[in-house]
Amino acid sequence: MTQERHRLPLSRVHHVALITADYDRARRFYLEVMDAEIIEETWRAERESHKLDLRLPGGIQLELFSFPSPPPRPSYPEACGLRHLALATPDLEACIDLLRARGAQPEPIRVDELTGARFTFLADPDGTPIELYEEPTPERRP
C-alpha cells in the first residue's frame, strides 16, 4: 500500500529579493525605467541597510536591499542561484521601445528554439539579468 503524497498548497511567487551595491541607482532604475511603484521604503540603521518594497506592473513584487560592500555577482548569467528575473509581456516591442527611451539597453530579440517564444534581456544597474518574455498568443504559437 502506497501513501498518497500531498502537494504543497502554494499559489504563486510572492516576491523576488535583490541586493544592490548602489541603492540610489537601483531605486531610480526600478522606479523610472521599470515603472515600479513604492509599497514601503525603510532605512534599517542597525544594519546600515535600506529595504525597498516595490510593485512592478502586473502586480509583481520586488524587495530591494542595500548592504555595505556586498560582494559582486560572480559571473553573468551563469552563477549558482538566481539566474535571471523573467517578466511576461503581451507586447515585447512596446516594452523594448519604452526601455530604450528611458536609457536602458535591451539585447536584440531572440526566439526560443524549443517553444518559439520571443524574448530579450537587459540588466539592472548591478548586472542582474532581467528577461522580458513575450506571452504566447494563438497566432504566435509554434
mmCIF file of C-alpha atoms in Angstrom:
data_model
loop_
_atom_site.group_PDB
_atom_site.id
_atom_site.type_symbol
_atom_site.label_atom_id
_atom_site.label_comp_id
_atom_site.label_asym_id
_atom_site.label_seq_id
_atom_site.Cartn_x
_atom_site.Cartn_y
_atom_site.Cartn_z
ATOM 1 C CA MET A 1 0.000 0.000 0.000
ATOM 2 C CA THR A 2 1.460 3.334 -1.008
ATOM 3 C CA GLN A 3 0.871 6.508 0.877
ATOM 4 C CA GLU A 4 -0.680 9.382 -1.076
ATOM 5 C CA ARG A 5 1.714 12.270 -1.497
ATOM 6 C CA HIS A 6 0.107 15.629 -0.729
ATOM 7 C CA ARG A 7 1.133 18.649 -2.751
ATOM 8 C CA LEU A 8 2.292 21.838 -1.092
ATOM 9 C CA PRO A 9 -0.557 24.368 -1.029
ATOM 10 C CA LEU A 10 1.326 27.103 -2.924
ATOM 11 C CA SER A 11 -0.444 29.640 -5.129
ATOM 12 C CA ARG A 12 2.175 31.983 -6.659
ATOM 13 C CA VAL A 13 5.560 33.611 -6.215
ATOM 14 C CA HIS A 14 5.089 36.298 -3.565
ATOM 15 C CA HIS A 15 8.217 38.359 -4.247
ATOM 16 C CA VAL A 16 11.773 38.317 -5.514
ATOM 17 C CA ALA A 17 14.502 39.882 -3.356
ATOM 18 C CA LEU A 18 17.546 41.595 -4.853
ATOM 19 C CA ILE A 19 20.641 43.093 -3.218
ATOM 20 C CA THR A 20 22.174 46.224 -4.711
ATOM 21 C CA ALA A 21 25.612 47.801 -4.355
ATOM 22 C CA ASP A 22 24.208 51.299 -5.066
ATOM 23 C CA TYR A 23 20.793 51.853 -3.524
ATOM 24 C CA ASP A 24 20.015 55.204 -5.153
ATOM 25 C CA ARG A 25 20.995 53.987 -8.628
ATOM 26 C CA ALA A 26 18.955 50.763 -8.318
ATOM 27 C CA ARG A 27 15.990 52.620 -6.811
ATOM 28 C CA ARG A 28 15.992 55.065 -9.733
ATOM 29 C CA PHE A 29 16.266 52.201 -12.283
ATOM 30 C CA TYR A 30 13.303 50.257 -10.910
ATOM 31 C CA LEU A 31 11.123 53.365 -10.452
ATOM 32 C CA GLU A 32 11.979 55.263 -13.635
ATOM 33 C CA VAL A 33 12.914 52.526 -16.110
ATOM 34 C CA MET A 34 10.861 49.545 -14.928
ATOM 35 C CA ASP A 35 7.750 51.535 -13.798
ATOM 36 C CA ALA A 36 7.772 50.164 -10.248
ATOM 37 C CA GLU A 37 5.663 51.744 -7.514
ATOM 38 C CA ILE A 38 6.868 52.028 -3.926
ATOM 39 C CA ILE A 39 4.952 49.889 -1.448
ATOM 40 C CA GLU A 40 7.200 50.736 1.503
ATOM 41 C CA GLU A 41 10.686 52.156 1.977
ATOM 42 C CA THR A 42 12.651 51.555 5.172
ATOM 43 C CA TRP A 43 16.101 52.517 6.480
ATOM 44 C CA ARG A 44 17.398 49.938 8.965
ATOM 45 C CA ALA A 45 20.077 51.847 10.908
ATOM 46 C CA GLU A 46 21.268 48.832 12.909
ATOM 47 C CA ARG A 47 22.173 47.071 9.635
ATOM 48 C CA GLU A 48 23.110 50.180 7.642
ATOM 49 C CA SER A 49 20.631 48.867 5.106
ATOM 50 C CA HIS A 50 17.743 50.083 3.007
ATOM 51 C CA LYS A 51 14.772 47.843 2.268
ATOM 52 C CA LEU A 52 12.524 48.939 -0.558
ATOM 53 C CA ASP A 53 9.331 47.042 -1.360
ATOM 54 C CA LEU A 54 8.280 47.638 -4.955
ATOM 55 C CA ARG A 55 5.367 46.630 -7.154
ATOM 56 C CA LEU A 56 6.046 46.241 -10.869
ATOM 57 C CA PRO A 57 3.287 46.415 -13.483
ATOM 58 C CA GLY A 58 1.245 43.229 -13.330
ATOM 59 C CA GLY A 59 1.491 43.085 -9.530
ATOM 60 C CA ILE A 60 4.969 41.543 -9.399
ATOM 61 C CA GLN A 61 6.589 42.389 -6.071
ATOM 62 C CA LEU A 62 10.319 43.035 -5.605
ATOM 63 C CA GLU A 63 12.280 43.631 -2.435
ATOM 64 C CA LEU A 64 15.399 45.714 -2.970
ATOM 65 C CA PHE A 65 18.044 45.606 -0.239
ATOM 66 C CA SER A 66 21.265 47.533 0.197
ATOM 67 C CA PHE A 67 24.099 46.389 2.440
ATOM 68 C CA PRO A 68 27.550 47.875 2.994
ATOM 69 C CA SER A 69 30.028 46.370 0.475
ATOM 70 C CA PRO A 70 28.061 43.406 -0.915
ATOM 71 C CA PRO A 71 30.210 41.032 -2.993
ATOM 72 C CA PRO A 72 29.771 41.320 -6.770
ATOM 73 C CA ARG A 73 27.877 38.768 -8.821
ATOM 74 C CA PRO A 74 30.473 36.100 -9.726
ATOM 75 C CA SER A 75 29.505 35.636 -13.377
ATOM 76 C CA TYR A 76 26.922 36.697 -15.918
ATOM 77 C CA PRO A 77 24.455 34.963 -16.061
ATOM 78 C CA GLU A 78 25.712 31.520 -15.123
ATOM 79 C CA ALA A 79 26.335 31.952 -11.364
ATOM 80 C CA CYS A 80 24.720 29.497 -8.938
ATOM 81 C CA GLY A 81 21.463 30.755 -7.540
ATOM 82 C CA LEU A 82 19.112 33.152 -9.270
ATOM 83 C CA ARG A 83 19.908 33.080 -12.981
ATOM 84 C CA HIS A 84 17.548 35.833 -14.084
ATOM 85 C CA LEU A 85 14.249 37.525 -13.346
ATOM 86 C CA ALA A 86 11.739 36.816 -16.136
ATOM 87 C CA LEU A 87 8.854 39.223 -16.689
ATOM 88 C CA ALA A 88 5.987 38.389 -19.053
ATOM 89 C CA THR A 89 4.687 40.923 -21.549
ATOM 90 C CA PRO A 90 1.976 40.792 -24.204
ATOM 91 C CA ASP A 91 3.961 43.272 -26.369
ATOM 92 C CA LEU A 92 7.730 42.804 -26.478
ATOM 93 C CA GLU A 93 8.376 45.600 -28.991
ATOM 94 C CA ALA A 94 6.445 48.146 -26.902
ATOM 95 C CA CYS A 95 8.491 47.202 -23.818
ATOM 96 C CA ILE A 96 11.752 47.477 -25.731
ATOM 97 C CA ASP A 97 10.795 50.875 -27.179
ATOM 98 C CA LEU A 98 9.870 52.250 -23.738
ATOM 99 C CA LEU A 99 13.009 50.854 -22.118
ATOM 100 C CA ARG A 100 15.282 52.315 -24.818
ATOM 101 C CA ALA A 101 13.556 55.698 -24.467
ATOM 102 C CA ARG A 102 14.412 55.531 -20.755
ATOM 103 C CA GLY A 103 18.087 54.787 -21.410
ATOM 104 C CA ALA A 104 18.072 51.009 -20.923
ATOM 105 C CA GLN A 105 19.814 48.760 -23.441
ATOM 106 C CA PRO A 106 17.819 45.593 -24.132
ATOM 107 C CA GLU A 107 19.565 42.963 -26.226
ATOM 108 C CA PRO A 108 18.249 42.045 -29.695
ATOM 109 C CA ILE A 109 15.106 39.901 -29.674
ATOM 110 C CA ARG A 110 15.747 36.159 -29.686
ATOM 111 C CA VAL A 111 13.416 33.236 -30.363
ATOM 112 C CA ASP A 112 13.410 30.165 -28.122
ATOM 113 C CA GLU A 113 14.205 27.214 -30.380
ATOM 114 C CA LEU A 114 12.017 24.871 -28.322
ATOM 115 C CA THR A 115 8.906 26.990 -27.768
ATOM 116 C CA GLY A 116 9.068 29.641 -30.481
ATOM 117 C CA ALA A 117 8.615 32.316 -27.800
ATOM 118 C CA ARG A 118 10.289 35.676 -28.336
ATOM 119 C CA PHE A 119 12.357 37.247 -25.563
ATOM 120 C CA THR A 120 15.115 39.690 -24.763
ATOM 121 C CA PHE A 121 17.348 40.530 -21.822
ATOM 122 C CA LEU A 122 18.557 43.675 -20.140
ATOM 123 C CA ALA A 123 20.470 44.148 -16.908
ATOM 124 C CA ASP A 124 19.689 46.212 -13.847
ATOM 125 C CA PRO A 125 22.433 48.531 -12.520
ATOM 126 C CA ASP A 126 24.018 45.663 -10.551
ATOM 127 C CA GLY A 127 24.089 43.350 -13.557
ATOM 128 C CA THR A 128 21.091 41.230 -12.544
ATOM 129 C CA PRO A 129 19.718 39.813 -15.801
ATOM 130 C CA ILE A 130 16.080 40.690 -16.487
ATOM 131 C CA GLU A 131 14.301 38.717 -19.199
ATOM 132 C CA LEU A 132 11.282 40.123 -20.995
ATOM 133 C CA TYR A 133 9.305 37.129 -22.243
ATOM 134 C CA GLU A 134 6.515 37.656 -24.748
ATOM 135 C CA GLU A 135 3.420 35.762 -23.701
ATOM 136 C CA PRO A 136 2.276 33.443 -26.475
ATOM 137 C CA THR A 137 -0.934 34.266 -28.294
ATOM 138 C CA PRO A 138 -2.842 31.839 -30.546
ATOM 139 C CA GLU A 139 -1.363 33.432 -33.671
ATOM 140 C CA ARG A 140 2.204 33.176 -32.290
ATOM 141 C CA ARG A 141 2.148 29.583 -31.069
ATOM 142 C CA PRO A 142 4.650 27.241 -32.733
#
